[in-house]
JSON list of C-alpha atoms in Angstrom, two decimals:
[
{"chain": "A", "resi": 28, "resn": "UNK", "atom": "CA", "xyz": [13.43, -20.02, -2.87]},
{"chain": "A", "resi": 29, "resn": "UNK", "atom": "CA", "xyz": [16.92, -21.38, -3.66]},
{"chain": "A", "resi": 30, "resn": "UNK", "atom": "CA", "xyz": [16.76, -19.47, -6.78]},
{"chain": "A", "resi": 31, "resn": "UNK", "atom": "CA", "xyz": [15.47, -16.01, -5.39]},
{"chain": "A", "resi": 32, "resn": "UNK", "atom": "CA", "xyz": [18.44, -13.79, -4.74]},
{"chain": "A", "resi": 33, "resn": "UNK", "atom": "CA", "xyz": [18.59, -11.50, -1.50]},
{"chain": "A", "resi": 34, "resn": "UNK", "atom": "CA", "xyz": [16.59, -8.57, -1.66]},
{"chain": "A", "resi": 35, "resn": "UNK", "atom": "CA", "xyz": [15.21, -5.65, 0.21]},
{"chain": "A", "resi": 36, "resn": "UNK", "atom": "CA", "xyz": [12.63, -3.01, -0.10]},
{"chain": "A", "resi": 37, "resn": "UNK", "atom": "CA", "xyz": [12.06, -0.05, 2.01]},
{"chain": "A", "resi": 38, "resn": "UNK", "atom": "CA", "xyz": [9.91, 3.05, 1.67]},
{"chain": "A", "resi": 39, "resn": "UNK", "atom": "CA", "xyz": [6.20, 4.35, 2.26]},
{"chain": "A", "resi": 40, "resn": "UNK", "atom": "CA", "xyz": [3.11, 2.84, 2.12]},
{"chain": "A", "resi": 41, "resn": "UNK", "atom": "CA", "xyz": [-0.47, 4.25, 2.42]},
{"chain": "A", "resi": 42, "resn": "UNK", "atom": "CA", "xyz": [-4.15, 3.35, 1.60]},
{"chain": "A", "resi": 43, "resn": "UNK", "atom": "CA", "xyz": [-7.33, 5.07, 1.58]},
{"chain": "A", "resi": 44, "resn": "UNK", "atom": "CA", "xyz": [-10.39, 2.89, 1.86]},
{"chain": "A", "resi": 45, "resn": "UNK", "atom": "CA", "xyz": [-14.23, 2.95, 2.12]},
{"chain": "A", "resi": 46, "resn": "UNK", "atom": "CA", "xyz": [-14.20, 2.17, 5.99]},
{"chain": "A", "resi": 47, "resn": "UNK", "atom": "CA", "xyz": [-15.04, 4.88, 8.65]},
{"chain": "A", "resi": 48, "resn": "UNK", "atom": "CA", "xyz": [-12.29, 6.35, 10.82]},
{"chain": "A", "resi": 49, "resn": "UNK", "atom": "CA", "xyz": [-10.43, 4.59, 12.06]},
{"chain": "A", "resi": 50, "resn": "UNK", "atom": "CA", "xyz": [-10.60, 1.66, 9.80]},
{"chain": "A", "resi": 51, "resn": "UNK", "atom": "CA", "xyz": [-11.24, -1.49, 11.70]},
{"chain": "A", "resi": 52, "resn": "UNK", "atom": "CA", "xyz": [-9.04, -3.83, 9.32]},
{"chain": "A", "resi": 53, "resn": "UNK", "atom": "CA", "xyz": [-5.90, -2.05, 11.03]},
{"chain": "A", "resi": 54, "resn": "UNK", "atom": "CA", "xyz": [-7.04, -3.57, 14.29]},
{"chain": "A", "resi": 55, "resn": "UNK", "atom": "CA", "xyz": [-7.59, -6.95, 12.64]},
{"chain": "A", "resi": 56, "resn": "UNK", "atom": "CA", "xyz": [-11.40, -6.64, 12.75]},
{"chain": "A", "resi": 57, "resn": "UNK", "atom": "CA", "xyz": [-14.08, -6.68, 9.94]},
{"chain": "A", "resi": 58, "resn": "UNK", "atom": "CA", "xyz": [-14.31, -3.57, 8.12]},
{"chain": "A", "resi": 59, "resn": "UNK", "atom": "CA", "xyz": [-17.13, -1.20, 8.23]},
{"chain": "A", "resi": 60, "resn": "UNK", "atom": "CA", "xyz": [-20.27, -2.70, 7.06]},
{"chain": "A", "resi": 61, "resn": "UNK", "atom": "CA", "xyz": [-18.33, -5.90, 6.61]},
{"chain": "A", "resi": 62, "resn": "UNK", "atom": "CA", "xyz": [-17.11, -4.58, 3.30]},
{"chain": "A", "resi": 63, "resn": "UNK", "atom": "CA", "xyz": [-14.10, -2.64, 2.19]},
{"chain": "A", "resi": 64, "resn": "UNK", "atom": "CA", "xyz": [-12.82, -1.20, -1.14]},
{"chain": "A", "resi": 65, "resn": "UNK", "atom": "CA", "xyz": [-9.91, 1.27, -1.97]},
{"chain": "A", "resi": 66, "resn": "UNK", "atom": "CA", "xyz": [-6.34, 1.90, -2.95]},
{"chain": "A", "resi": 67, "resn": "UNK", "atom": "CA", "xyz": [-3.00, 0.79, -1.74]},
{"chain": "A", "resi": 68, "resn": "UNK", "atom": "CA", "xyz": [0.24, 2.71, -2.64]},
{"chain": "A", "resi": 69, "resn": "UNK", "atom": "CA", "xyz": [3.92, 1.93, -2.09]},
{"chain": "A", "resi": 70, "resn": "UNK", "atom": "CA", "xyz": [6.94, 4.14, -2.83]},
{"chain": "A", "resi": 71, "resn": "UNK", "atom": "CA", "xyz": [10.45, 2.37, -2.82]},
{"chain": "A", "resi": 72, "resn": "UNK", "atom": "CA", "xyz": [12.77, 4.80, -1.20]},
{"chain": "A", "resi": 73, "resn": "UNK", "atom": "CA", "xyz": [15.61, 2.04, -1.32]},
{"chain": "A", "resi": 74, "resn": "UNK", "atom": "CA", "xyz": [15.47, -1.43, -2.77]},
{"chain": "A", "resi": 75, "resn": "UNK", "atom": "CA", "xyz": [17.24, -4.11, -4.76]},
{"chain": "A", "resi": 76, "resn": "UNK", "atom": "CA", "xyz": [16.74, -7.65, -5.84]},
{"chain": "A", "resi": 77, "resn": "UNK", "atom": "CA", "xyz": [20.19, -9.09, -6.22]},
{"chain": "A", "resi": 78, "resn": "UNK", "atom": "CA", "xyz": [21.90, -6.71, -8.51]},
{"chain": "A", "resi": 79, "resn": "UNK", "atom": "CA", "xyz": [18.67, -4.97, -9.83]},
{"chain": "A", "resi": 80, "resn": "UNK", "atom": "CA", "xyz": [18.05, -1.57, -8.34]},
{"chain": "A", "resi": 81, "resn": "UNK", "atom": "CA", "xyz": [14.75, -0.66, -7.37]},
{"chain": "A", "resi": 82, "resn": "UNK", "atom": "CA", "xyz": [15.25, 2.86, -5.72]},
{"chain": "A", "resi": 83, "resn": "UNK", "atom": "CA", "xyz": [12.39, 5.57, -6.39]},
{"chain": "A", "resi": 84, "resn": "UNK", "atom": "CA", "xyz": [9.79, 3.18, -8.11]},
{"chain": "A", "resi": 85, "resn": "UNK", "atom": "CA", "xyz": [5.89, 3.20, -7.25]},
{"chain": "A", "resi": 86, "resn": "UNK", "atom": "CA", "xyz": [3.30, 0.78, -7.19]},
{"chain": "A", "resi": 87, "resn": "UNK", "atom": "CA", "xyz": [-0.28, 1.17, -6.58]},
{"chain": "A", "resi": 88, "resn": "UNK", "atom": "CA", "xyz": [-3.05, -1.47, -6.24]},
{"chain": "A", "resi": 89, "resn": "UNK", "atom": "CA", "xyz": [-6.81, -1.43, -6.19]},
{"chain": "A", "resi": 90, "resn": "UNK", "atom": "CA", "xyz": [-8.75, -3.97, -4.08]},
{"chain": "A", "resi": 91, "resn": "UNK", "atom": "CA", "xyz": [-12.05, -4.97, -2.41]},
{"chain": "A", "resi": 92, "resn": "UNK", "atom": "CA", "xyz": [-13.27, -7.76, -0.15]},
{"chain": "A", "resi": 93, "resn": "UNK", "atom": "CA", "xyz": [-15.85, -8.71, 2.52]},
{"chain": "A", "resi": 94, "resn": "UNK", "atom": "CA", "xyz": [-15.44, -10.10, 5.62]},
{"chain": "A", "resi": 95, "resn": "UNK", "atom": "CA", "xyz": [-12.49, -10.11, 8.23]},
{"chain": "A", "resi": 96, "resn": "UNK", "atom": "CA", "xyz": [-9.27, -10.87, 5.99]},
{"chain": "A", "resi": 97, "resn": "UNK", "atom": "CA", "xyz": [-7.18, -11.36, 8.99]},
{"chain": "A", "resi": 98, "resn": "UNK", "atom": "CA", "xyz": [-9.70, -14.06, 10.29]},
{"chain": "A", "resi": 99, "resn": "UNK", "atom": "CA", "xyz": [-9.28, -15.94, 6.72]},
{"chain": "A", "resi": 100, "resn": "UNK", "atom": "CA", "xyz": [-12.99, -15.52, 6.02]},
{"chain": "A", "resi": 101, "resn": "UNK", "atom": "CA", "xyz": [-12.37, -12.92, 3.23]},
{"chain": "A", "resi": 102, "resn": "UNK", "atom": "CA", "xyz": [-11.42, -13.18, -0.47]},
{"chain": "A", "resi": 103, "resn": "UNK", "atom": "CA", "xyz": [-9.39, -10.27, -1.64]},
{"chain": "A", "resi": 104, "resn": "UNK", "atom": "CA", "xyz": [-9.72, -9.08, -5.33]},
{"chain": "A", "resi": 105, "resn": "UNK", "atom": "CA", "xyz": [-6.92, -7.02, -6.40]},
{"chain": "A", "resi": 106, "resn": "UNK", "atom": "CA", "xyz": [-5.21, -5.42, -9.53]},
{"chain": "A", "resi": 107, "resn": "UNK", "atom": "CA", "xyz": [-1.56, -4.05, -9.60]},
{"chain": "A", "resi": 108, "resn": "UNK", "atom": "CA", "xyz": [-0.43, -0.96, -11.27]},
{"chain": "A", "resi": 109, "resn": "UNK", "atom": "CA", "xyz": [3.49, -0.87, -11.54]},
{"chain": "A", "resi": 110, "resn": "UNK", "atom": "CA", "xyz": [5.54, 2.46, -12.48]},
{"chain": "A", "resi": 111, "resn": "UNK", "atom": "CA", "xyz": [6.03, 2.36, -16.02]},
{"chain": "A", "resi": 112, "resn": "UNK", "atom": "CA", "xyz": [9.59, 4.10, -15.49]},
{"chain": "A", "resi": 113, "resn": "UNK", "atom": "CA", "xyz": [10.73, 0.56, -14.31]},
{"chain": "A", "resi": 114, "resn": "UNK", "atom": "CA", "xyz": [12.85, -1.20, -16.93]},
{"chain": "A", "resi": 115, "resn": "UNK", "atom": "CA", "xyz": [12.11, -4.90, -17.80]},
{"chain": "A", "resi": 116, "resn": "UNK", "atom": "CA", "xyz": [14.44, -6.31, -15.24]},
{"chain": "A", "resi": 117, "resn": "UNK", "atom": "CA", "xyz": [12.86, -3.94, -12.45]},
{"chain": "A", "resi": 118, "resn": "UNK", "atom": "CA", "xyz": [9.39, -5.05, -13.79]},
{"chain": "A", "resi": 119, "resn": "UNK", "atom": "CA", "xyz": [10.36, -8.71, -13.31]},
{"chain": "A", "resi": 120, "resn": "UNK", "atom": "CA", "xyz": [11.54, -8.24, -9.87]},
{"chain": "A", "resi": 121, "resn": "UNK", "atom": "CA", "xyz": [8.86, -6.30, -8.73]},
{"chain": "A", "resi": 122, "resn": "UNK", "atom": "CA", "xyz": [6.33, -8.71, -9.88]},
{"chain": "A", "resi": 123, "resn": "UNK", "atom": "CA", "xyz": [8.10, -11.72, -8.25]},
{"chain": "A", "resi": 124, "resn": "UNK", "atom": "CA", "xyz": [8.13, -9.68, -4.89]},
{"chain": "A", "resi": 125, "resn": "UNK", "atom": "CA", "xyz": [4.53, -8.54, -4.84]},
{"chain": "A", "resi": 126, "resn": "UNK", "atom": "CA", "xyz": [3.38, -11.97, -6.34]},
{"chain": "A", "resi": 127, "resn": "UNK", "atom": "CA", "xyz": [4.91, -13.64, -3.13]},
{"chain": "A", "resi": 128, "resn": "UNK", "atom": "CA", "xyz": [7.30, -15.59, -5.10]},
{"chain": "A", "resi": 129, "resn": "UNK", "atom": "CA", "xyz": [10.42, -14.12, -3.43]},
{"chain": "A", "resi": 130, "resn": "UNK", "atom": "CA", "xyz": [9.46, -14.75, 0.11]},
{"chain": "A", "resi": 131, "resn": "UNK", "atom": "CA", "xyz": [9.40, -12.02, 2.97]},
{"chain": "A", "resi": 132, "resn": "UNK", "atom": "CA", "xyz": [6.23, -10.12, 4.16]},
{"chain": "A", "resi": 133, "resn": "UNK", "atom": "CA", "xyz": [4.81, -10.03, 0.49]},
{"chain": "A", "resi": 134, "resn": "UNK", "atom": "CA", "xyz": [4.46, -13.42, 0.29]},
{"chain": "A", "resi": 135, "resn": "UNK", "atom": "CA", "xyz": [2.23, -13.57, 3.51]},
{"chain": "A", "resi": 136, "resn": "UNK", "atom": "CA", "xyz": [0.21, -10.41, 2.09]},
{"chain": "A", "resi": 137, "resn": "UNK", "atom": "CA", "xyz": [-0.19, -12.27, -1.24]},
{"chain": "A", "resi": 138, "resn": "UNK", "atom": "CA", "xyz": [-1.47, -15.48, 0.01]},
{"chain": "A", "resi": 139, "resn": "UNK", "atom": "CA", "xyz": [-4.58, -13.11, 1.18]},
{"chain": "A", "resi": 140, "resn": "UNK", "atom": "CA", "xyz": [-5.47, -12.40, -2.49]},
{"chain": "A", "resi": 141, "resn": "UNK", "atom": "CA", "xyz": [-7.91, -15.10, -3.92]},
{"chain": "A", "resi": 142, "resn": "UNK", "atom": "CA", "xyz": [-8.60, -13.14, -6.93]},
{"chain": "A", "resi": 143, "resn": "UNK", "atom": "CA", "xyz": [-5.67, -11.30, -8.89]},
{"chain": "A", "resi": 144, "resn": "UNK", "atom": "CA", "xyz": [-7.08, -9.18, -11.77]},
{"chain": "A", "resi": 145, "resn": "UNK", "atom": "CA", "xyz": [-3.81, -8.33, -13.54]},
{"chain": "A", "resi": 146, "resn": "UNK", "atom": "CA", "xyz": [-0.87, -5.72, -13.71]},
{"chain": "A", "resi": 147, "resn": "UNK", "atom": "CA", "xyz": [-0.77, -2.56, -15.76]},
{"chain": "A", "resi": 148, "resn": "UNK", "atom": "CA", "xyz": [2.26, -0.28, -16.44]},
{"chain": "A", "resi": 149, "resn": "UNK", "atom": "CA", "xyz": [1.40, 3.14, -15.68]},
{"chain": "A", "resi": 150, "resn": "UNK", "atom": "CA", "xyz": [2.63, 6.70, -14.81]},
{"chain": "A", "resi": 151, "resn": "UNK", "atom": "CA", "xyz": [2.63, 6.87, -10.98]},
{"chain": "A", "resi": 152, "resn": "UNK", "atom": "CA", "xyz": [3.03, 9.82, -8.75]},
{"chain": "A", "resi": 153, "resn": "UNK", "atom": "CA", "xyz": [3.65, 9.71, -5.11]},
{"chain": "A", "resi": 154, "resn": "UNK", "atom": "CA", "xyz": [4.44, 12.08, -2.37]},
{"chain": "A", "resi": 155, "resn": "UNK", "atom": "CA", "xyz": [4.49, 12.17, 1.43]},
{"chain": "A", "resi": 156, "resn": "UNK", "atom": "CA", "xyz": [5.22, 15.13, 3.42]},
{"chain": "A", "resi": 157, "resn": "UNK", "atom": "CA", "xyz": [8.55, 15.01, 5.58]},
{"chain": "A", "resi": 158, "resn": "UNK", "atom": "CA", "xyz": [6.15, 15.87, 8.54]},
{"chain": "A", "resi": 159, "resn": "UNK", "atom": "CA", "xyz": [3.53, 13.54, 7.61]},
{"chain": "A", "resi": 160, "resn": "UNK", "atom": "CA", "xyz": [1.09, 16.44, 7.26]},
{"chain": "A", "resi": 161, "resn": "UNK", "atom": "CA", "xyz": [-0.12, 14.75, 4.10]},
{"chain": "A", "resi": 162, "resn": "UNK", "atom": "CA", "xyz": [0.20, 11.87, 1.61]},
{"chain": "A", "resi": 163, "resn": "UNK", "atom": "CA", "xyz": [-0.99, 11.47, -2.06]},
{"chain": "A", "resi": 164, "resn": "UNK", "atom": "CA", "xyz": [-0.77, 9.48, -5.16]},
{"chain": "A", "resi": 165, "resn": "UNK", "atom": "CA", "xyz": [-2.00, 9.73, -8.66]},
{"chain": "A", "resi": 166, "resn": "UNK", "atom": "CA", "xyz": [-2.30, 7.64, -11.83]},
{"chain": "A", "resi": 167, "resn": "UNK", "atom": "CA", "xyz": [-3.44, 10.26, -14.89]},
{"chain": "A", "resi": 168, "resn": "UNK", "atom": "CA", "xyz": [-7.27, 9.69, -15.65]},
{"chain": "A", "resi": 169, "resn": "UNK", "atom": "CA", "xyz": [-7.48, 6.54, -13.54]},
{"chain": "A", "resi": 170, "resn": "UNK", "atom": "CA", "xyz": [-6.65, 7.03, -9.69]},
{"chain": "A", "resi": 171, "resn": "UNK", "atom": "CA", "xyz": [-6.48, 10.09, -7.37]},
{"chain": "A", "resi": 172, "resn": "UNK", "atom": "CA", "xyz": [-5.93, 9.53, -3.71]},
{"chain": "A", "resi": 173, "resn": "UNK", "atom": "CA", "xyz": [-5.28, 12.38, -1.31]},
{"chain": "A", "resi": 174, "resn": "UNK", "atom": "CA", "xyz": [-5.18, 12.56, 2.53]},
{"chain": "A", "resi": 175, "resn": "UNK", "atom": "CA", "xyz": [-4.44, 14.56, 5.19]},
{"chain": "A", "resi": 176, "resn": "UNK", "atom": "CA", "xyz": [-3.11, 13.66, 8.69]},
{"chain": "A", "resi": 177, "resn": "UNK", "atom": "CA", "xyz": [-5.83, 13.36, 11.29]},
{"chain": "A", "resi": 178, "resn": "UNK", "atom": "CA", "xyz": [-6.20, 15.81, 13.81]},
{"chain": "A", "resi": 179, "resn": "UNK", "atom": "CA", "xyz": [-8.64, 17.14, 16.49]},
{"chain": "A", "resi": 180, "resn": "UNK", "atom": "CA", "xyz": [-9.48, 19.55, 19.13]},
{"chain": "A", "resi": 181, "resn": "UNK", "atom": "CA", "xyz": [-6.87, 17.73, 21.63]},
{"chain": "A", "resi": 182, "resn": "UNK", "atom": "CA", "xyz": [-4.12, 16.85, 19.07]},
{"chain": "A", "resi": 183, "resn": "UNK", "atom": "CA", "xyz": [-1.19, 18.97, 19.91]},
{"chain": "A", "resi": 184, "resn": "UNK", "atom": "CA", "xyz": [-0.22, 21.18, 17.11]},
{"chain": "A", "resi": 185, "resn": "UNK", "atom": "CA", "xyz": [2.29, 19.62, 14.71]},
{"chain": "A", "resi": 186, "resn": "UNK", "atom": "CA", "xyz": [1.67, 16.14, 16.22]},
{"chain": "A", "resi": 187, "resn": "UNK", "atom": "CA", "xyz": [0.38, 13.09, 14.48]},
{"chain": "A", "resi": 188, "resn": "UNK", "atom": "CA", "xyz": [-2.35, 10.66, 15.51]},
{"chain": "A", "resi": 189, "resn": "UNK", "atom": "CA", "xyz": [-0.28, 7.37, 15.64]},
{"chain": "A", "resi": 190, "resn": "UNK", "atom": "CA", "xyz": [-0.43, 3.83, 16.69]},
{"chain": "A", "resi": 191, "resn": "UNK", "atom": "CA", "xyz": [2.29, 1.41, 17.67]},
{"chain": "A", "resi": 192, "resn": "UNK", "atom": "CA", "xyz": [2.33, -2.05, 16.42]},
{"chain": "A", "resi": 193, "resn": "UNK", "atom": "CA", "xyz": [-0.98, -2.44, 14.73]},
{"chain": "A", "resi": 194, "resn": "UNK", "atom": "CA", "xyz": [-2.37, -5.90, 14.85]},
{"chain": "A", "resi": 195, "resn": "UNK", "atom": "CA", "xyz": [-3.61, -5.86, 11.19]},
{"chain": "A", "resi": 196, "resn": "UNK", "atom": "CA", "xyz": [-0.76, -4.03, 9.32]},
{"chain": "A", "resi": 197, "resn": "UNK", "atom": "CA", "xyz": [-0.79, -4.42, 5.60]},
{"chain": "A", "resi": 198, "resn": "UNK", "atom": "CA", "xyz": [2.93, -3.82, 5.56]},
{"chain": "A", "resi": 199, "resn": "UNK", "atom": "CA", "xyz": [3.99, -6.58, 8.33]},
{"chain": "A", "resi": 200, "resn": "UNK", "atom": "CA", "xyz": [4.55, -6.15, 12.04]},
{"chain": "A", "resi": 201, "resn": "UNK", "atom": "CA", "xyz": [6.60, -3.66, 14.16]},
{"chain": "A", "resi": 202, "resn": "UNK", "atom": "CA", "xyz": [5.68, -0.56, 12.41]},
{"chain": "A", "resi": 203, "resn": "UNK", "atom": "CA", "xyz": [4.16, 2.82, 13.31]},
{"chain": "A", "resi": 204, "resn": "UNK", "atom": "CA", "xyz": [0.70, 3.81, 11.49]},
{"chain": "A", "resi": 205, "resn": "UNK", "atom": "CA", "xyz": [-0.21, 7.54, 11.22]},
{"chain": "A", "resi": 206, "resn": "UNK", "atom": "CA", "xyz": [-3.93, 8.04, 11.02]},
{"chain": "A", "resi": 207, "resn": "UNK", "atom": "CA", "xyz": [-5.46, 10.37, 8.08]},
{"chain": "A", "resi": 208, "resn": "UNK", "atom": "CA", "xyz": [-8.62, 11.50, 6.51]},
{"chain": "A", "resi": 209, "resn": "UNK", "atom": "CA", "xyz": [-9.14, 11.43, 2.62]},
{"chain": "A", "resi": 210, "resn": "UNK", "atom": "CA", "xyz": [-9.21, 14.80, 0.96]},
{"chain": "A", "resi": 211, "resn": "UNK", "atom": "CA", "xyz": [-9.92, 13.38, -2.75]},
{"chain": "A", "resi": 212, "resn": "UNK", "atom": "CA", "xyz": [-10.16, 9.72, -3.81]},
{"chain": "A", "resi": 213, "resn": "UNK", "atom": "CA", "xyz": [-11.31, 8.62, -7.04]},
{"chain": "A", "resi": 214, "resn": "UNK", "atom": "CA", "xyz": [-10.39, 4.80, -8.47]},
{"chain": "A", "resi": 215, "resn": "UNK", "atom": "CA", "xyz": [-10.95, 2.97, -11.64]},
{"chain": "A", "resi": 216, "resn": "UNK", "atom": "CA", "xyz": [-9.42, 0.08, -13.03]},
{"chain": "A", "resi": 217, "resn": "UNK", "atom": "CA", "xyz": [-9.63, -3.52, -12.89]},
{"chain": "A", "resi": 218, "resn": "UNK", "atom": "CA", "xyz": [-13.10, -3.48, -12.82]},
{"chain": "A", "resi": 219, "resn": "UNK", "atom": "CA", "xyz": [-13.12, -1.41, -9.66]},
{"chain": "A", "resi": 220, "resn": "UNK", "atom": "CA", "xyz": [-14.66, 2.14, -9.37]},
{"chain": "A", "resi": 221, "resn": "UNK", "atom": "CA", "xyz": [-15.06, 3.89, -6.11]},
{"chain": "A", "resi": 222, "resn": "UNK", "atom": "CA", "xyz": [-14.90, 7.46, -4.77]},
{"chain": "A", "resi": 223, "resn": "UNK", "atom": "CA", "xyz": [-15.69, 8.83, -1.11]},
{"chain": "A", "resi": 224, "resn": "UNK", "atom": "CA", "xyz": [-15.26, 11.64, 1.04]},
{"chain": "A", "resi": 225, "resn": "UNK", "atom": "CA", "xyz": [-13.52, 11.63, 4.55]},
{"chain": "A", "resi": 226, "resn": "UNK", "atom": "CA", "xyz": [-12.63, 8.06, 4.56]},
{"chain": "A", "resi": 227, "resn": "UNK", "atom": "CA", "xyz": [-10.14, 6.28, 6.60]},
{"chain": "A", "resi": 228, "resn": "UNK", "atom": "CA", "xyz": [-6.49, 6.55, 5.50]},
{"chain": "A", "resi": 229, "resn": "UNK", "atom": "CA", "xyz": [-3.32, 5.69, 7.09]},
{"chain": "A", "resi": 230, "resn": "UNK", "atom": "CA", "xyz": [0.63, 5.99, 6.27]},
{"chain": "A", "resi": 231, "resn": "UNK", "atom": "CA", "xyz": [3.05, 3.31, 7.27]},
{"chain": "A", "resi": 232, "resn": "UNK", "atom": "CA", "xyz": [6.64, 2.83, 6.29]},
{"chain": "A", "resi": 233, "resn": "UNK", "atom": "CA", "xyz": [7.84, -0.65, 5.29]},
{"chain": "A", "resi": 234, "resn": "UNK", "atom": "CA", "xyz": [11.04, -2.49, 5.35]},
{"chain": "A", "resi": 235, "resn": "UNK", "atom": "CA", "xyz": [11.09, -5.96, 3.82]},
{"chain": "A", "resi": 236, "resn": "UNK", "atom": "CA", "xyz": [13.73, -8.35, 2.94]},
{"chain": "A", "resi": 237, "resn": "UNK", "atom": "CA", "xyz": [13.88, -11.83, 1.51]},
{"chain": "A", "resi": 238, "resn": "UNK", "atom": "CA", "xyz": [13.99, -14.67, 0.51]},
{"chain": "A", "resi": 239, "resn": "UNK", "atom": "CA", "xyz": [13.48, -15.69, 4.06]},
{"chain": "A", "resi": 240, "resn": "UNK", "atom": "CA", "xyz": [9.61, -16.69, 4.70]},
{"chain": "A", "resi": 241, "resn": "UNK", "atom": "CA", "xyz": [9.27, -13.72, 6.98]},
{"chain": "A", "resi": 242, "resn": "UNK", "atom": "CA", "xyz": [11.15, -10.40, 7.16]},
{"chain": "A", "resi": 243, "resn": "UNK", "atom": "CA", "xyz": [12.45, -9.20, 10.57]}
]
């Protein structure tokens, strides 16, 4: 890690997957029917890699696996889309971070991926409501993912269904997961093709730093 500059990424993450609500993977358990596929999306609110600024860039991944990924008995297949608005230096920085080459939490997450299917640079839109009522991301003609906050008969108006310190958080320890339900999800790319109705979704903020092996 001696040649890796100091870096930090902070922002919003969400996924929509094929699991029933709530996704067992977030509890470090095997997914519904022992198989999971779906999308993961990141928006960098603030970020830098050395002197390279990474604010307001988006990434989106498609993935699938069988078994409990947190127990080490699953092989994750994944392909990654990176915001086409990123310039050459920004693209290089994001690829190093998400490949796990720059340390921090992404290095641990990347170690779970056994089959990496490549990278494409595409237009990505990303939006999260200020009150976490909904979140969405889209790649034209490739991916649509929209979810709304989960609610029910005993949820107080305007409040969110949340979990502290989820044991299977995809963005690392110490965060708050807000549970949601998919409104629309369609994915195509890297050999993946999937759609579903009322599937599990969750929003979690992330705050990573490196090149230390583990972010605080």
